Amino acid sequence: MDVLKGKHCSVDECKQFDFLPFNCSLCDKTFCLQHREQSAHKCTALAQEKNNILPKCPLCNKYVLIKSGESADTKMNQHIDSGCTQYMVDRKQESKPACTYSKCKAVRAPCECRLCRKWFCPQHRLADDHLCPYSDSGPKKKGARGGKLFNPFKAKLNDIQNDKNKNKNQKNKNNSAKFDPAKDRIRLRSVAKGNKNIESEQRFYLEIKFSGALKKKPLSMFFNKSKTVGRILDEICDERNIKNNNHIASARQLVLECCRTGGDLPMDVELRLMQPEFQSGDTVLIHYEDE
């Protein structure tokens, strides 16, 4: 039978005759059971692939590109048969610069923008992602692609303004870094007004601000979680002596707006049912509906 025709192991130190030999998929040589693994017979093709060793053509002195799973000898023969014109390493592809976007640290930038002709990483390849000056949404500085003529004086003023905005943002960032949410919650609980008979687990704390039309100072209060928004609005109005005519359809209606989400709170819903969209410790703004 043909299956019983064996072969010798290709390892020089072994040369064991095996009736069921194994063929390596990389170097295409025959091995016994002990040396069938690529690491066991120290496969030369695997070593080249791991170490990124590219063979050099003896005729044109150029490196031949070997992809994963390909034989170096076969690829070299194909390169020589093509007259040393194919399967070479593309130096232009190899020398592509890093991402041109100033805030990106990507080392590889294989994507070229068709508008500004600069190279970017895949994350910033789109014009809007790298703030391309020639896109419809980006600032146009040159007249070559339909934009306005570049004005050096205006550009200098823009740079000065950008530096001022950067310093302002850095200052706001430093101020926000000093803010401690834990200390702010302790402060809110210590200064908030409300019914002391409400248990601590049922208390809902709010920072309350008023619009310019109401002309009232900010206030900190706590309420029972089972109360509706309309009920706590009545308590706030009683505390600040604000006339609440929400029961009259033709009168100006007062609304509570969550400053964190920017949405008006429904009057007939209990506080506990609006969590976590509306949480204890949030800031609300009371204003007229037509403001």
PDB file of C-alpha atoms in Angstrom:
ATOM      1  CA  MET A   1       0.000   0.000   0.000  1.00  0.00           C
ATOM      2  CA  ASP A   2       1.115   3.558  -0.724  1.00  0.00           C
ATOM      3  CA  VAL A   3       0.394   4.695   2.816  1.00  0.00           C
ATOM      4  CA  LEU A   4       3.107   2.365   4.121  1.00  0.00           C
ATOM      5  CA  LYS A   5       5.838   3.943   2.014  1.00  0.00           C
ATOM      6  CA  GLY A   6       7.766   5.905   4.609  1.00  0.00           C
ATOM      7  CA  LYS A   7      10.422   8.618   4.509  1.00  0.00           C
ATOM      8  CA  HIS A   8      13.365   9.656   6.617  1.00  0.00           C
ATOM      9  CA  CYS A   9      13.178  12.634   8.975  1.00  0.00           C
ATOM     10  CA  SER A  10      14.842  15.745   7.509  1.00  0.00           C
ATOM     11  CA  VAL A  11      16.624  16.561  10.774  1.00  0.00           C
ATOM     12  CA  ASP A  12      20.275  15.645  10.338  1.00  0.00           C
ATOM     13  CA  GLU A  13      20.639  14.401  13.909  1.00  0.00           C
ATOM     14  CA  CYS A  14      17.565  12.173  13.604  1.00  0.00           C
ATOM     15  CA  LYS A  15      17.035  10.687  10.114  1.00  0.00           C
ATOM     16  CA  GLN A  16      14.454   8.310  11.607  1.00  0.00           C
ATOM     17  CA  PHE A  17      12.501   6.264   9.074  1.00  0.00           C
ATOM     18  CA  ASP A  18       8.764   6.833   9.571  1.00  0.00           C
ATOM     19  CA  PHE A  19       5.921   5.113   7.720  1.00  0.00           C
ATOM     20  CA  LEU A  20       3.583   8.066   8.476  1.00  0.00           C
ATOM     21  CA  PRO A  21       5.784  11.147   8.138  1.00  0.00           C
ATOM     22  CA  PHE A  22       4.651  14.744   8.618  1.00  0.00           C
ATOM     23  CA  ASN A  23       5.145  17.561   6.118  1.00  0.00           C
ATOM     24  CA  CYS A  24       5.870  21.095   7.407  1.00  0.00           C
ATOM     25  CA  SER A  25       3.555  23.693   5.844  1.00  0.00           C
ATOM     26  CA  LEU A  26       6.314  26.360   5.844  1.00  0.00           C
ATOM     27  CA  CYS A  27       9.535  24.690   4.739  1.00  0.00           C
ATOM     28  CA  ASP A  28       7.743  21.757   2.957  1.00  0.00           C
ATOM     29  CA  LYS A  29      10.111  19.154   4.431  1.00  0.00           C
ATOM     30  CA  THR A  30       9.367  15.724   5.925  1.00  0.00           C
ATOM     31  CA  PHE A  31       9.720  15.012   9.659  1.00  0.00           C
ATOM     32  CA  CYS A  32       9.006  12.291  12.152  1.00  0.00           C
ATOM     33  CA  LEU A  33       6.541  12.454  15.017  1.00  0.00           C
ATOM     34  CA  GLN A  34       9.136  13.889  17.422  1.00  0.00           C
ATOM     35  CA  HIS A  35      10.177  16.716  15.079  1.00  0.00           C
ATOM     36  CA  ARG A  36       6.847  17.458  13.402  1.00  0.00           C
ATOM     37  CA  GLU A  37       6.411  20.779  15.266  1.00  0.00           C
ATOM     38  CA  GLN A  38       8.037  23.833  13.680  1.00  0.00           C
ATOM     39  CA  SER A  39       9.803  24.663  16.927  1.00  0.00           C
ATOM     40  CA  ALA A  40      11.112  21.077  17.247  1.00  0.00           C
ATOM     41  CA  HIS A  41      12.879  21.008  13.880  1.00  0.00           C
ATOM     42  CA  LYS A  42      13.832  24.736  14.065  1.00  0.00           C
ATOM     43  CA  CYS A  43      11.998  25.623  10.896  1.00  0.00           C
ATOM     44  CA  THR A  44      14.013  28.116   8.868  1.00  0.00           C
ATOM     45  CA  ALA A  45      10.908  29.622   7.277  1.00  0.00           C
ATOM     46  CA  LEU A  46       9.397  30.264  10.714  1.00  0.00           C
ATOM     47  CA  ALA A  47      12.594  31.930  11.926  1.00  0.00           C
ATOM     48  CA  GLN A  48      12.597  34.319   8.974  1.00  0.00           C
ATOM     49  CA  GLU A  49       8.971  35.165   9.587  1.00  0.00           C
ATOM     50  CA  LYS A  50       9.471  35.785  13.326  1.00  0.00           C
ATOM     51  CA  ASN A  51      12.602  37.869  12.958  1.00  0.00           C
ATOM     52  CA  ASN A  52      11.279  39.770   9.924  1.00  0.00           C
ATOM     53  CA  ILE A  53      14.331  38.680   7.918  1.00  0.00           C
ATOM     54  CA  LEU A  54      13.800  39.561   4.263  1.00  0.00           C
ATOM     55  CA  PRO A  55      15.938  37.805   1.647  1.00  0.00           C
ATOM     56  CA  LYS A  56      18.041  39.994  -0.652  1.00  0.00           C
ATOM     57  CA  CYS A  57      18.088  39.307  -4.363  1.00  0.00           C
ATOM     58  CA  PRO A  58      21.643  38.504  -5.566  1.00  0.00           C
ATOM     59  CA  LEU A  59      20.908  40.089  -8.972  1.00  0.00           C
ATOM     60  CA  CYS A  60      19.309  43.460  -8.172  1.00  0.00           C
ATOM     61  CA  ASN A  61      20.387  43.748  -4.511  1.00  0.00           C
ATOM     62  CA  LYS A  62      16.811  44.562  -3.458  1.00  0.00           C
ATOM     63  CA  TYR A  63      14.823  43.017  -0.625  1.00  0.00           C
ATOM     64  CA  VAL A  64      12.002  40.636  -1.537  1.00  0.00           C
ATOM     65  CA  LEU A  65       8.751  40.938   0.402  1.00  0.00           C
ATOM     66  CA  ILE A  66       7.785  37.695   2.170  1.00  0.00           C
ATOM     67  CA  LYS A  67       4.275  37.536   3.651  1.00  0.00           C
ATOM     68  CA  SER A  68       3.105  35.231   6.420  1.00  0.00           C
ATOM     69  CA  GLY A  69       2.953  31.578   5.364  1.00  0.00           C
ATOM     70  CA  GLU A  70       4.980  32.074   2.149  1.00  0.00           C
ATOM     71  CA  SER A  71       8.191  30.262   1.339  1.00  0.00           C
ATOM     72  CA  ALA A  72      11.246  32.484   0.953  1.00  0.00           C
ATOM     73  CA  ASP A  73      12.763  30.267  -1.772  1.00  0.00           C
ATOM     74  CA  THR A  74       9.548  30.201  -3.800  1.00  0.00           C
ATOM     75  CA  LYS A  75       9.093  33.953  -3.561  1.00  0.00           C
ATOM     76  CA  MET A  76      12.710  34.599  -4.527  1.00  0.00           C
ATOM     77  CA  ASN A  77      12.311  32.393  -7.617  1.00  0.00           C
ATOM     78  CA  GLN A  78       9.153  34.265  -8.580  1.00  0.00           C
ATOM     79  CA  HIS A  79      11.003  37.562  -8.170  1.00  0.00           C
ATOM     80  CA  ILE A  80      13.898  36.451 -10.379  1.00  0.00           C
ATOM     81  CA  ASP A  81      11.531  34.983 -13.008  1.00  0.00           C
ATOM     82  CA  SER A  82       9.754  38.366 -13.239  1.00  0.00           C
ATOM     83  CA  GLY A  83      13.024  40.030 -14.193  1.00  0.00           C
ATOM     84  CA  CYS A  84      13.497  41.528 -10.706  1.00  0.00           C
ATOM     85  CA  THR A  85      10.418  43.745 -11.190  1.00  0.00           C
ATOM     86  CA  GLN A  86       7.920  42.203  -8.748  1.00  0.00           C
ATOM     87  CA  TYR A  87       7.589  41.271  -5.059  1.00  0.00           C
ATOM     88  CA  MET A  88      10.045  43.956  -3.915  1.00  0.00           C
ATOM     89  CA  VAL A  89       9.769  46.002  -0.709  1.00  0.00           C
ATOM     90  CA  ASP A  90       8.072  49.334  -1.459  1.00  0.00           C
ATOM     91  CA  ARG A  91      10.355  51.986   0.014  1.00  0.00           C
ATOM     92  CA  LYS A  92       7.690  54.680  -0.412  1.00  0.00           C
ATOM     93  CA  GLN A  93       5.253  52.641   1.645  1.00  0.00           C
ATOM     94  CA  GLU A  94       7.972  51.971   4.221  1.00  0.00           C
ATOM     95  CA  SER A  95       8.975  55.625   4.609  1.00  0.00           C
ATOM     96  CA  LYS A  96       5.489  57.028   5.297  1.00  0.00           C
ATOM     97  CA  PRO A  97       5.632  59.528   8.156  1.00  0.00           C
ATOM     98  CA  ALA A  98       3.770  59.494  11.441  1.00  0.00           C
ATOM     99  CA  CYS A  99       0.266  60.922  11.767  1.00  0.00           C
ATOM    100  CA  THR A 100       0.272  64.627  10.854  1.00  0.00           C
ATOM    101  CA  TYR A 101      -2.521  65.434  13.314  1.00  0.00           C
ATOM    102  CA  SER A 102      -0.881  67.431  16.097  1.00  0.00           C
ATOM    103  CA  LYS A 103      -2.679  65.679  18.967  1.00  0.00           C
ATOM    104  CA  CYS A 104      -2.029  62.145  17.677  1.00  0.00           C
ATOM    105  CA  LYS A 105       0.987  60.011  18.614  1.00  0.00           C
ATOM    106  CA  ALA A 106       0.451  57.209  16.083  1.00  0.00           C
ATOM    107  CA  VAL A 107       3.681  56.038  14.484  1.00  0.00           C
ATOM    108  CA  ARG A 108       2.108  54.678  11.281  1.00  0.00           C
ATOM    109  CA  ALA A 109       0.131  56.954   8.948  1.00  0.00           C
ATOM    110  CA  PRO A 110      -0.937  54.960   5.864  1.00  0.00           C
ATOM    111  CA  CYS A 111      -3.865  57.217   4.850  1.00  0.00           C
ATOM    112  CA  GLU A 112      -3.424  60.305   2.674  1.00  0.00           C
ATOM    113  CA  CYS A 113      -6.009  63.104   2.718  1.00  0.00           C
ATOM    114  CA  ARG A 114      -7.157  63.985  -0.803  1.00  0.00           C
ATOM    115  CA  LEU A 115      -7.670  67.625   0.169  1.00  0.00           C
ATOM    116  CA  CYS A 116      -4.541  68.675   2.093  1.00  0.00           C
ATOM    117  CA  ARG A 117      -2.287  65.843   0.783  1.00  0.00           C
ATOM    118  CA  LYS A 118      -1.013  64.980   4.267  1.00  0.00           C
ATOM    119  CA  TRP A 119      -0.671  61.568   5.897  1.00  0.00           C
ATOM    120  CA  PHE A 120      -2.805  60.443   8.845  1.00  0.00           C
ATOM    121  CA  CYS A 121      -3.497  57.341  10.880  1.00  0.00           C
ATOM    122  CA  PRO A 122      -6.792  55.422  10.311  1.00  0.00           C
ATOM    123  CA  GLN A 123      -8.398  57.221  13.263  1.00  0.00           C
ATOM    124  CA  HIS A 124      -7.804  60.683  11.741  1.00  0.00           C
ATOM    125  CA  ARG A 125      -8.033  59.785   8.040  1.00  0.00           C
ATOM    126  CA  LEU A 126     -11.294  61.707   7.485  1.00  0.00           C
ATOM    127  CA  ALA A 127     -11.188  65.463   6.852  1.00  0.00           C
ATOM    128  CA  ASP A 128     -13.412  66.274   9.828  1.00  0.00           C
ATOM    129  CA  ASP A 129     -11.310  64.114  12.159  1.00  0.00           C
ATOM    130  CA  HIS A 130      -8.025  65.968  11.480  1.00  0.00           C
ATOM    131  CA  LEU A 131      -9.715  69.392  10.975  1.00  0.00           C
ATOM    132  CA  CYS A 132      -8.665  69.643   7.353  1.00  0.00           C
ATOM    133  CA  PRO A 133      -8.374  73.324   6.326  1.00  0.00           C
ATOM    134  CA  TYR A 134      -9.753  72.520   2.867  1.00  0.00           C
ATOM    135  CA  SER A 135     -12.922  70.702   3.941  1.00  0.00           C
ATOM    136  CA  ASP A 136     -16.357  72.333   4.018  1.00  0.00           C
ATOM    137  CA  SER A 137     -16.364  72.455   7.817  1.00  0.00           C
ATOM    138  CA  GLY A 138     -12.662  73.340   8.301  1.00  0.00           C
ATOM    139  CA  PRO A 139     -10.989  76.766   8.136  1.00  0.00           C
ATOM    140  CA  LYS A 140      -9.841  77.606   4.588  1.00  0.00           C
ATOM    141  CA  LYS A 141      -6.536  79.396   4.419  1.00  0.00           C
ATOM    142  CA  LYS A 142      -5.525  79.122   0.763  1.00  0.00           C
ATOM    143  CA  GLY A 143      -7.201  79.927  -2.519  1.00  0.00           C
ATOM    144  CA  ALA A 144      -5.893  76.845  -4.365  1.00  0.00           C
ATOM    145  CA  ARG A 145      -8.869  74.694  -3.430  1.00  0.00           C
ATOM    146  CA  GLY A 146     -11.730  77.143  -3.380  1.00  0.00           C
ATOM    147  CA  GLY A 147     -10.951  78.814  -0.036  1.00  0.00           C
ATOM    148  CA  LYS A 148     -10.133  82.407   0.802  1.00  0.00           C
ATOM    149  CA  LEU A 149      -6.681  83.890   0.265  1.00  0.00           C
ATOM    150  CA  PHE A 150      -4.309  83.394   3.138  1.00  0.00           C
ATOM    151  CA  ASN A 151      -3.941  86.550   5.241  1.00  0.00           C
ATOM    152  CA  PRO A 152      -0.795  86.432   7.425  1.00  0.00           C
ATOM    153  CA  PHE A 153      -1.999  89.257   9.674  1.00  0.00           C
ATOM    154  CA  LYS A 154      -5.329  87.580  10.314  1.00  0.00           C
ATOM    155  CA  ALA A 155      -3.558  84.274  10.900  1.00  0.00           C
ATOM    156  CA  LYS A 156      -1.341  85.930  13.523  1.00  0.00           C
ATOM    157  CA  LEU A 157      -4.397  87.348  15.292  1.00  0.00           C
ATOM    158  CA  ASN A 158      -6.042  83.917  15.200  1.00  0.00           C
ATOM    159  CA  ASP A 159      -2.930  82.353  16.747  1.00  0.00           C
ATOM    160  CA  ILE A 160      -2.956  84.956  19.543  1.00  0.00           C
ATOM    161  CA  GLN A 161      -6.646  84.328  20.173  1.00  0.00           C
ATOM    162  CA  ASN A 162      -6.089  80.564  20.209  1.00  0.00           C
ATOM    163  CA  ASP A 163      -3.308  80.990  22.779  1.00  0.00           C
ATOM    164  CA  LYS A 164      -5.636  83.059  24.982  1.00  0.00           C
ATOM    165  CA  ASN A 165      -8.382  80.452  24.721  1.00  0.00           C
ATOM    166  CA  LYS A 166      -5.857  77.719  25.513  1.00  0.00           C
ATOM    167  CA  ASN A 167      -4.684  79.534  28.645  1.00  0.00           C
ATOM    168  CA  LYS A 168      -8.287  80.151  29.674  1.00  0.00           C
ATOM    169  CA  ASN A 169      -9.184  76.490  29.233  1.00  0.00           C
ATOM    170  CA  GLN A 170      -6.107  75.466  31.212  1.00  0.00           C
ATOM    171  CA  LYS A 171      -7.125  77.800  34.035  1.00  0.00           C
ATOM    172  CA  ASN A 172     -10.658  76.402  34.067  1.00  0.00           C
ATOM    173  CA  LYS A 173      -9.209  72.895  34.084  1.00  0.00           C
ATOM    174  CA  ASN A 174      -7.047  73.711  37.100  1.00  0.00           C
ATOM    175  CA  ASN A 175     -10.043  75.184  38.913  1.00  0.00           C
ATOM    176  CA  SER A 176     -12.155  72.139  38.161  1.00  0.00           C
ATOM    177  CA  ALA A 177      -9.366  69.875  39.411  1.00  0.00           C
ATOM    178  CA  LYS A 178      -9.641  71.521  42.828  1.00  0.00           C
ATOM    179  CA  PHE A 179     -13.347  70.650  43.033  1.00  0.00           C
ATOM    180  CA  ASP A 180     -13.996  67.744  45.397  1.00  0.00           C
ATOM    181  CA  PRO A 181     -17.427  66.077  44.910  1.00  0.00           C
ATOM    182  CA  ALA A 182     -17.298  64.419  48.342  1.00  0.00           C
ATOM    183  CA  LYS A 183     -16.711  67.735  50.116  1.00  0.00           C
ATOM    184  CA  ASP A 184     -19.446  69.364  48.027  1.00  0.00           C
ATOM    185  CA  ARG A 185     -21.967  66.687  49.104  1.00  0.00           C
ATOM    186  CA  ILE A 186     -21.013  67.215  52.750  1.00  0.00           C
ATOM    187  CA  ARG A 187     -21.435  70.974  52.333  1.00  0.00           C
ATOM    188  CA  LEU A 188     -24.819  70.511  50.623  1.00  0.00           C
ATOM    189  CA  ARG A 189     -26.132  68.292  53.412  1.00  0.00           C
ATOM    190  CA  SER A 190     -24.954  70.695  56.090  1.00  0.00           C
ATOM    191  CA  VAL A 191     -26.539  73.851  54.619  1.00  0.00           C
ATOM    192  CA  ALA A 192     -29.670  72.410  52.967  1.00  0.00           C
ATOM    193  CA  LYS A 193     -33.040  73.390  54.383  1.00  0.00           C
ATOM    194  CA  GLY A 194     -36.020  71.096  54.727  1.00  0.00           C
ATOM    195  CA  ASN A 195     -38.248  69.070  57.021  1.00  0.00           C
ATOM    196  CA  LYS A 196     -35.985  67.527  59.681  1.00  0.00           C
ATOM    197  CA  ASN A 197     -38.500  64.716  60.252  1.00  0.00           C
ATOM    198  CA  ILE A 198     -37.630  63.194  56.877  1.00  0.00           C
ATOM    199  CA  GLU A 199     -35.339  60.180  57.313  1.00  0.00           C
ATOM    200  CA  SER A 200     -31.858  60.481  55.831  1.00  0.00           C
ATOM    201  CA  GLU A 201     -32.472  57.596  53.385  1.00  0.00           C
ATOM    202  CA  GLN A 202     -35.550  59.379  51.990  1.00  0.00           C
ATOM    203  CA  ARG A 203     -33.927  62.796  51.534  1.00  0.00           C
ATOM    204  CA  PHE A 204     -33.385  64.206  48.036  1.00  0.00           C
ATOM    205  CA  TYR A 205     -30.935  67.151  47.976  1.00  0.00           C
ATOM    206  CA  LEU A 206     -31.044  69.914  45.369  1.00  0.00           C
ATOM    207  CA  GLU A 207     -29.133  73.067  44.553  1.00  0.00           C
ATOM    208  CA  ILE A 208     -31.751  75.594  43.408  1.00  0.00           C
ATOM    209  CA  LYS A 209     -31.112  78.588  41.160  1.00  0.00           C
ATOM    210  CA  PHE A 210     -33.569  81.220  39.943  1.00  0.00           C
ATOM    211  CA  SER A 211     -33.841  83.069  36.636  1.00  0.00           C
ATOM    212  CA  GLY A 212     -33.231  86.801  36.284  1.00  0.00           C
ATOM    213  CA  ALA A 213     -36.967  87.512  36.161  1.00  0.00           C
ATOM    214  CA  LEU A 214     -37.515  85.984  39.611  1.00  0.00           C
ATOM    215  CA  LYS A 215     -34.579  87.881  41.219  1.00  0.00           C
ATOM    216  CA  LYS A 216     -34.014  85.404  44.060  1.00  0.00           C
ATOM    217  CA  LYS A 217     -30.809  84.148  45.660  1.00  0.00           C
ATOM    218  CA  PRO A 218     -29.739  80.510  45.188  1.00  0.00           C
ATOM    219  CA  LEU A 219     -30.976  77.992  47.715  1.00  0.00           C
ATOM    220  CA  SER A 220     -30.099  74.505  48.970  1.00  0.00           C
ATOM    221  CA  MET A 221     -32.954  72.259  50.105  1.00  0.00           C
ATOM    222  CA  PHE A 222     -33.859  68.613  50.614  1.00  0.00           C
ATOM    223  CA  PHE A 223     -37.199  66.919  50.007  1.00  0.00           C
ATOM    224  CA  ASN A 224     -38.901  63.563  50.406  1.00  0.00           C
ATOM    225  CA  LYS A 225     -38.206  61.221  47.493  1.00  0.00           C
ATOM    226  CA  SER A 226     -41.880  60.249  47.295  1.00  0.00           C
ATOM    227  CA  LYS A 227     -42.983  63.807  46.477  1.00  0.00           C
ATOM    228  CA  THR A 228     -43.672  64.944  42.936  1.00  0.00           C
ATOM    229  CA  VAL A 229     -41.851  67.793  41.176  1.00  0.00           C
ATOM    230  CA  GLY A 230     -44.946  69.959  41.473  1.00  0.00           C
ATOM    231  CA  ARG A 231     -44.967  69.540  45.274  1.00  0.00           C
ATOM    232  CA  ILE A 232     -41.323  70.480  45.705  1.00  0.00           C
ATOM    233  CA  LEU A 233     -41.909  73.513  43.461  1.00  0.00           C
ATOM    234  CA  ASP A 234     -44.590  74.654  45.899  1.00  0.00           C
ATOM    235  CA  GLU A 235     -42.176  74.251  48.835  1.00  0.00           C
ATOM    236  CA  ILE A 236     -39.459  76.220  47.027  1.00  0.00           C
ATOM    237  CA  CYS A 237     -41.907  79.023  46.201  1.00  0.00           C
ATOM    238  CA  ASP A 238     -43.055  79.170  49.827  1.00  0.00           C
ATOM    239  CA  GLU A 239     -39.434  79.348  51.005  1.00  0.00           C
ATOM    240  CA  ARG A 240     -38.568  82.247  48.666  1.00  0.00           C
ATOM    241  CA  ASN A 241     -41.993  83.965  48.688  1.00  0.00           C
ATOM    242  CA  ILE A 242     -42.615  83.381  44.985  1.00  0.00           C
ATOM    243  CA  LYS A 243     -46.191  83.485  43.745  1.00  0.00           C
ATOM    244  CA  ASN A 244     -46.964  80.195  42.022  1.00  0.00           C
ATOM    245  CA  ASN A 245     -49.933  80.354  39.635  1.00  0.00           C
ATOM    246  CA  ASN A 246     -49.356  77.050  37.866  1.00  0.00           C
ATOM    247  CA  HIS A 247     -52.913  75.990  38.792  1.00  0.00           C
ATOM    248  CA  ILE A 248     -54.255  78.771  36.528  1.00  0.00           C
ATOM    249  CA  ALA A 249     -54.008  77.818  32.860  1.00  0.00           C
ATOM    250  CA  SER A 250     -53.838  81.403  31.593  1.00  0.00           C
ATOM    251  CA  ALA A 251     -51.090  82.465  34.068  1.00  0.00           C
ATOM    252  CA  ARG A 252     -47.333  82.324  33.474  1.00  0.00           C
ATOM    253  CA  GLN A 253     -46.164  78.809  34.270  1.00  0.00           C
ATOM    254  CA  LEU A 254     -43.098  78.049  36.394  1.00  0.00           C
ATOM    255  CA  VAL A 255     -40.894  75.121  35.337  1.00  0.00           C
ATOM    256  CA  LEU A 256     -37.916  73.305  36.859  1.00  0.00           C
ATOM    257  CA  GLU A 257     -35.002  72.674  34.538  1.00  0.00           C
ATOM    258  CA  CYS A 258     -32.193  70.231  35.334  1.00  0.00           C
ATOM    259  CA  CYS A 259     -28.930  72.107  34.691  1.00  0.00           C
ATOM    260  CA  ARG A 260     -27.007  68.869  34.095  1.00  0.00           C
ATOM    261  CA  THR A 261     -29.292  67.498  31.354  1.00  0.00           C
ATOM    262  CA  GLY A 262     -30.918  70.756  30.192  1.00  0.00           C
ATOM    263  CA  GLY A 263     -34.427  69.256  30.205  1.00  0.00           C
ATOM    264  CA  ASP A 264     -37.605  70.391  32.008  1.00  0.00           C
ATOM    265  CA  LEU A 265     -38.818  68.097  34.784  1.00  0.00           C
ATOM    266  CA  PRO A 266     -42.380  66.671  34.587  1.00  0.00           C
ATOM    267  CA  MET A 267     -44.571  68.036  37.377  1.00  0.00           C
ATOM    268  CA  ASP A 268     -46.565  64.859  38.099  1.00  0.00           C
ATOM    269  CA  VAL A 269     -43.671  62.384  38.533  1.00  0.00           C
ATOM    270  CA  GLU A 270     -42.131  61.452  41.888  1.00  0.00           C
ATOM    271  CA  LEU A 271     -38.444  62.179  42.486  1.00  0.00           C
ATOM    272  CA  ARG A 272     -37.514  58.549  43.175  1.00  0.00           C
ATOM    273  CA  LEU A 273     -38.912  57.462  39.805  1.00  0.00           C
ATOM    274  CA  MET A 274     -36.645  59.823  37.843  1.00  0.00           C
ATOM    275  CA  GLN A 275     -33.362  58.341  39.093  1.00  0.00           C
ATOM    276  CA  PRO A 276     -30.690  58.002  37.735  1.00  0.00           C
ATOM    277  CA  GLU A 277     -31.529  60.593  35.019  1.00  0.00           C
ATOM    278  CA  PHE A 278     -32.320  63.083  37.799  1.00  0.00           C
ATOM    279  CA  GLN A 279     -30.189  62.483  40.893  1.00  0.00           C
ATOM    280  CA  SER A 280     -29.876  63.779  44.397  1.00  0.00           C
ATOM    281  CA  GLY A 281     -27.329  66.583  44.469  1.00  0.00           C
ATOM    282  CA  ASP A 282     -28.259  67.964  41.029  1.00  0.00           C
ATOM    283  CA  THR A 283     -28.748  71.663  40.343  1.00  0.00           C
ATOM    284  CA  VAL A 284     -32.127  72.925  39.070  1.00  0.00           C
ATOM    285  CA  LEU A 285     -33.110  76.271  37.561  1.00  0.00           C
ATOM    286  CA  ILE A 286     -36.573  77.715  38.196  1.00  0.00           C
ATOM    287  CA  HIS A 287     -37.829  79.998  35.464  1.00  0.00           C
ATOM    288  CA  TYR A 288     -40.962  80.952  33.601  1.00  0.00           C
ATOM    289  CA  GLU A 289     -41.938  78.780  30.647  1.00  0.00           C
ATOM    290  CA  ASP A 290     -41.878  81.724  28.225  1.00  0.00           C
ATOM    291  CA  GLU A 291     -38.339  82.843  29.191  1.00  0.00           C
TER     292      GLU A 291
END
